[in-house]
PDB file of C-alpha atoms in Angstrom:
ATOM      1  CA  MET A   1      -0.093   0.034   0.046  1.00  0.00           C
ATOM      2  CA  LEU A   2       2.919   2.391   0.833  1.00  0.00           C
ATOM      3  CA  SER A   3       4.504   1.723  -2.427  1.00  0.00           C
ATOM      4  CA  LEU A   4       1.288   2.422  -4.223  1.00  0.00           C
ATOM      5  CA  LYS A   5       0.873   5.669  -2.494  1.00  0.00           C
ATOM      6  CA  SER A   6       4.469   6.765  -3.309  1.00  0.00           C
ATOM      7  CA  SER A   7       3.916   5.773  -6.853  1.00  0.00           C
ATOM      8  CA  ILE A   8       0.885   7.910  -7.258  1.00  0.00           C
ATOM      9  CA  THR A   9       2.478  10.853  -5.579  1.00  0.00           C
ATOM     10  CA  LYS A  10       5.448  10.573  -7.929  1.00  0.00           C
ATOM     11  CA  GLN A  11       3.125  10.503 -10.889  1.00  0.00           C
ATOM     12  CA  GLN A  12       1.297  13.556  -9.762  1.00  0.00           C
ATOM     13  CA  SER A  13       4.436  15.423  -9.136  1.00  0.00           C
ATOM     14  CA  ILE A  14       5.426  14.671 -12.736  1.00  0.00           C
ATOM     15  CA  PHE A  15       2.297  16.344 -13.957  1.00  0.00           C
ATOM     16  CA  THR A  16       2.335  19.295 -11.608  1.00  0.00           C
ATOM     17  CA  LYS A  17       6.061  20.265 -11.984  1.00  0.00           C
ATOM     18  CA  PRO A  18       5.740  21.346 -15.661  1.00  0.00           C
ATOM     19  CA  LYS A  19       2.558  23.394 -14.828  1.00  0.00           C
ATOM     20  CA  GLN A  20       4.344  25.144 -12.034  1.00  0.00           C
ATOM     21  CA  GLN A  21       7.470  25.808 -14.159  1.00  0.00           C
ATOM     22  CA  SER A  22       5.116  27.114 -16.830  1.00  0.00           C
ATOM     23  CA  LYS A  23       3.477  29.551 -14.412  1.00  0.00           C
ATOM     24  CA  VAL A  24       6.797  30.604 -12.908  1.00  0.00           C
ATOM     25  CA  THR A  25       8.077  31.320 -16.552  1.00  0.00           C
ATOM     26  CA  SER A  26       4.927  33.183 -17.410  1.00  0.00           C
ATOM     27  CA  ILE A  27       5.313  35.491 -14.421  1.00  0.00           C
ATOM     28  CA  LYS A  28       9.029  36.144 -15.244  1.00  0.00           C
ATOM     29  CA  VAL A  29       8.022  36.987 -18.963  1.00  0.00           C
ATOM     30  CA  ALA A  30       5.281  39.387 -17.658  1.00  0.00           C
ATOM     31  CA  HIS A  31       7.676  40.923 -15.213  1.00  0.00           C
ATOM     32  CA  LEU A  32      10.139  41.519 -17.917  1.00  0.00           C
ATOM     33  CA  LEU A  33       7.606  43.199 -20.211  1.00  0.00           C
ATOM     34  CA  ALA A  34       6.372  45.426 -17.354  1.00  0.00           C
ATOM     35  CA  LYS A  35      10.047  46.466 -16.478  1.00  0.00           C
ATOM     36  CA  LYS A  36      10.792  47.247 -20.164  1.00  0.00           C
ATOM     37  CA  LYS A  37       7.353  49.095 -20.451  1.00  0.00           C
ATOM     38  CA  LYS A  38       6.251  46.918 -23.425  1.00  0.00           C
ATOM     39  CA  PRO A  39       2.657  46.020 -24.221  1.00  0.00           C
ATOM     40  CA  PHE A  40       1.584  42.653 -22.780  1.00  0.00           C
ATOM     41  CA  ILE A  41       0.496  41.590 -26.303  1.00  0.00           C
ATOM     42  CA  ASP A  42       4.277  41.246 -27.019  1.00  0.00           C
ATOM     43  CA  ALA A  43       4.348  38.114 -24.754  1.00  0.00           C
ATOM     44  CA  GLU A  44       2.559  36.306 -27.598  1.00  0.00           C
ATOM     45  CA  ILE A  45       5.315  37.447 -30.168  1.00  0.00           C
ATOM     46  CA  MET A  46       8.011  36.333 -27.410  1.00  0.00           C
ATOM     47  CA  GLN A  47       6.519  32.913 -27.374  1.00  0.00           C
ATOM     48  CA  GLU A  48       6.470  32.584 -31.097  1.00  0.00           C
ATOM     49  CA  ALA A  49      10.095  33.881 -31.281  1.00  0.00           C
ATOM     50  CA  MET A  50      11.082  31.197 -28.535  1.00  0.00           C
ATOM     51  CA  LEU A  51       9.475  28.486 -30.626  1.00  0.00           C
ATOM     52  CA  VAL A  52      11.282  29.567 -33.781  1.00  0.00           C
ATOM     53  CA  ALA A  53      14.545  29.871 -31.966  1.00  0.00           C
ATOM     54  CA  ALA A  54      14.237  26.666 -30.103  1.00  0.00           C
ATOM     55  CA  ASP A  55      13.429  24.728 -33.216  1.00  0.00           C
ATOM     56  CA  SER A  56      16.747  25.786 -34.747  1.00  0.00           C
ATOM     57  CA  LEU A  57      18.854  25.703 -31.481  1.00  0.00           C
ATOM     58  CA  PHE A  58      17.732  22.334 -30.337  1.00  0.00           C
ATOM     59  CA  ASP A  59      17.604  20.596 -33.677  1.00  0.00           C
ATOM     60  CA  ASP A  60      20.044  17.906 -32.656  1.00  0.00           C
ATOM     61  CA  PHE A  61      18.766  17.399 -29.271  1.00  0.00           C
ATOM     62  CA  LYS A  62      17.074  14.150 -28.265  1.00  0.00           C
ATOM     63  CA  ASN A  63      14.437  16.159 -26.081  1.00  0.00           C
ATOM     64  CA  LYS A  64      13.542  18.663 -28.756  1.00  0.00           C
ATOM     65  CA  THR A  65       9.899  17.941 -28.751  1.00  0.00           C
ATOM     66  CA  GLU A  66       9.819  18.161 -24.951  1.00  0.00           C
ATOM     67  CA  ILE A  67      11.467  21.653 -25.120  1.00  0.00           C
ATOM     68  CA  LEU A  68       9.054  22.829 -27.881  1.00  0.00           C
ATOM     69  CA  GLY A  69       6.199  21.330 -25.913  1.00  0.00           C
ATOM     70  CA  ALA A  70       7.212  23.228 -22.786  1.00  0.00           C
ATOM     71  CA  ILE A  71       7.336  26.425 -24.748  1.00  0.00           C
ATOM     72  CA  ASN A  72       3.910  25.742 -26.269  1.00  0.00           C
ATOM     73  CA  MET A  73       2.584  25.126 -22.772  1.00  0.00           C
ATOM     74  CA  LEU A  74       3.415  28.642 -21.609  1.00  0.00           C
ATOM     75  CA  GLN A  75       0.515  30.801 -21.005  1.00  0.00           C
ATOM     76  CA  LEU A  76       1.569  34.158 -22.476  1.00  0.00           C
ATOM     77  CA  SER A  77      -1.613  35.924 -23.797  1.00  0.00           C
ATOM     78  CA  ALA A  78      -2.052  39.622 -22.972  1.00  0.00           C
ATOM     79  CA  ARG A  79      -4.896  38.788 -20.490  1.00  0.00           C
ATOM     80  CA  THR A  80      -2.565  36.292 -18.712  1.00  0.00           C
ATOM     81  CA  ALA A  81       0.307  38.730 -18.590  1.00  0.00           C
ATOM     82  CA  THR A  82      -1.960  41.300 -17.155  1.00  0.00           C
ATOM     83  CA  ARG A  83      -3.045  38.855 -14.310  1.00  0.00           C
ATOM     84  CA  ARG A  84       0.575  38.046 -13.665  1.00  0.00           C
ATOM     85  CA  ILE A  85       1.467  41.700 -13.241  1.00  0.00           C
ATOM     86  CA  GLU A  86      -1.553  42.266 -10.966  1.00  0.00           C
ATOM     87  CA  LEU A  87      -0.283  39.173  -8.863  1.00  0.00           C
ATOM     88  CA  ILE A  88       3.154  40.711  -8.777  1.00  0.00           C
ATOM     89  CA  ALA A  89       1.754  44.043  -7.656  1.00  0.00           C
ATOM     90  CA  SER A  90      -0.392  42.706  -4.900  1.00  0.00           C
ATOM     91  CA  ASN A  91       2.640  40.752  -3.683  1.00  0.00           C
ATOM     92  CA  LEU A  92       4.799  43.825  -3.546  1.00  0.00           C
ATOM     93  CA  GLU A  93       2.013  45.723  -1.721  1.00  0.00           C
ATOM     94  CA  ALA A  94       1.687  43.035   0.866  1.00  0.00           C
ATOM     95  CA  LYS A  95       5.549  43.097   1.370  1.00  0.00           C
ATOM     96  CA  LEU A  96       5.466  46.908   1.787  1.00  0.00           C
ATOM     97  CA  ALA A  97       2.493  46.621   4.214  1.00  0.00           C
ATOM     98  CA  ASN A  98       4.420  44.223   6.283  1.00  0.00           C
ATOM     99  CA  ASP A  99       7.651  46.434   6.086  1.00  0.00           C
ATOM    100  CA  VAL A 100       5.495  49.470   7.286  1.00  0.00           C
ATOM    101  CA  GLU A 101       4.179  47.402  10.201  1.00  0.00           C
ATOM    102  CA  THR A 102       7.721  46.226  11.428  1.00  0.00           C
ATOM    103  CA  TYR A 103       9.974  49.286  10.970  1.00  0.00           C
ATOM    104  CA  GLU A 104      11.615  51.026  13.801  1.00  0.00           C
ATOM    105  CA  PHE A 105      12.224  54.418  12.280  1.00  0.00           C
ATOM    106  CA  PHE A 106      11.296  56.070   8.993  1.00  0.00           C
ATOM    107  CA  SER A 107      11.768  59.121   6.899  1.00  0.00           C
ATOM    108  CA  ILE A 108       9.652  60.404   4.063  1.00  0.00           C
ATOM    109  CA  GLN A 109      11.352  61.774   1.014  1.00  0.00           C
ATOM    110  CA  LEU A 110       9.774  64.203  -1.472  1.00  0.00           C
ATOM    111  CA  ASP A 111      11.305  65.060  -4.942  1.00  0.00           C
ATOM    112  CA  GLU A 112       9.878  67.556  -7.247  1.00  0.00           C
ATOM    113  CA  SER A 113      10.982  67.867 -10.790  1.00  0.00           C
ATOM    114  CA  ILE A 114       9.787  69.009 -14.120  1.00  0.00           C
ATOM    115  CA  ASP A 115       9.943  66.593 -17.056  1.00  0.00           C
ATOM    116  CA  THR A 116      10.860  67.442 -20.722  1.00  0.00           C
ATOM    117  CA  VAL A 117       7.318  68.651 -21.599  1.00  0.00           C
ATOM    118  CA  ASP A 118       7.073  70.965 -18.577  1.00  0.00           C
ATOM    119  CA  THR A 119       4.983  68.608 -16.359  1.00  0.00           C
ATOM    120  CA  ALA A 120       5.722  69.049 -12.680  1.00  0.00           C
ATOM    121  CA  GLN A 121       6.199  65.747 -10.843  1.00  0.00           C
ATOM    122  CA  LEU A 122       6.205  65.051  -7.145  1.00  0.00           C
ATOM    123  CA  VAL A 123       7.746  61.664  -6.037  1.00  0.00           C
ATOM    124  CA  ILE A 124       7.137  60.386  -2.490  1.00  0.00           C
ATOM    125  CA  SER A 125       9.262  57.587  -1.045  1.00  0.00           C
ATOM    126  CA  VAL A 126       9.946  56.317   2.342  1.00  0.00           C
ATOM    127  CA  LYS A 127      13.163  55.027   3.787  1.00  0.00           C
ATOM    128  CA  MET A 128      12.623  52.547   6.642  1.00  0.00           C
ATOM    129  CA  VAL A 129      15.161  51.258   9.246  1.00  0.00           C
ATOM    130  CA  PHE A 130      14.406  47.966  11.039  1.00  0.00           C
ATOM    131  CA  ASP A 131      15.383  46.503  14.428  1.00  0.00           C
ATOM    132  CA  ASP A 132      18.410  44.815  12.872  1.00  0.00           C
ATOM    133  CA  PHE A 133      19.552  48.276  11.562  1.00  0.00           C
ATOM    134  CA  SER A 134      18.914  47.018   7.921  1.00  0.00           C
ATOM    135  CA  THR A 135      17.316  49.797   5.744  1.00  0.00           C
ATOM    136  CA  LYS A 136      14.898  49.640   2.869  1.00  0.00           C
ATOM    137  CA  GLU A 137      13.817  52.410   0.580  1.00  0.00           C
ATOM    138  CA  GLU A 138      10.486  52.215  -1.285  1.00  0.00           C
ATOM    139  CA  PHE A 139       8.723  54.322  -3.886  1.00  0.00           C
ATOM    140  CA  LEU A 140       5.253  55.196  -2.590  1.00  0.00           C
ATOM    141  CA  LYS A 141       3.547  57.539  -5.076  1.00  0.00           C
ATOM    142  CA  ILE A 142       3.972  59.911  -8.003  1.00  0.00           C
ATOM    143  CA  PHE A 143       1.833  63.024  -8.588  1.00  0.00           C
ATOM    144  CA  PHE A 144       1.672  64.829 -11.892  1.00  0.00           C
ATOM    145  CA  ARG A 145       0.563  68.564 -12.414  1.00  0.00           C
TER     146      ARG A 145
END
């Protein structure tokens, strides 16, 4: 009975690991697009480019079909990329909320500047000091006028 249970668990992990890796990869691609300020529809183009590149690069590999299958399994639609970015944003907000609850000291920083088209900008950030004397600086908000 024990060997049957371990066999089933092993089979289940074989199916869930690629799904988990696919989700992590999808999040990383969405994060890259957001960082580079690219439209989320570009994720679909990236997937197509990865397939074309992998088809050539891994031509002599025994597991080429497995690699191409993994790339095909990626969920990189614009809607999915949007959901992934929302997930990242909520995670960052939760981390910031936790930091705000645990700091020992803080300072608020204001920076006013004017961009190239004469739009005034006010950036607000906070610098926090924790009980182990580590520091962390976080962007809070930007206002335009």
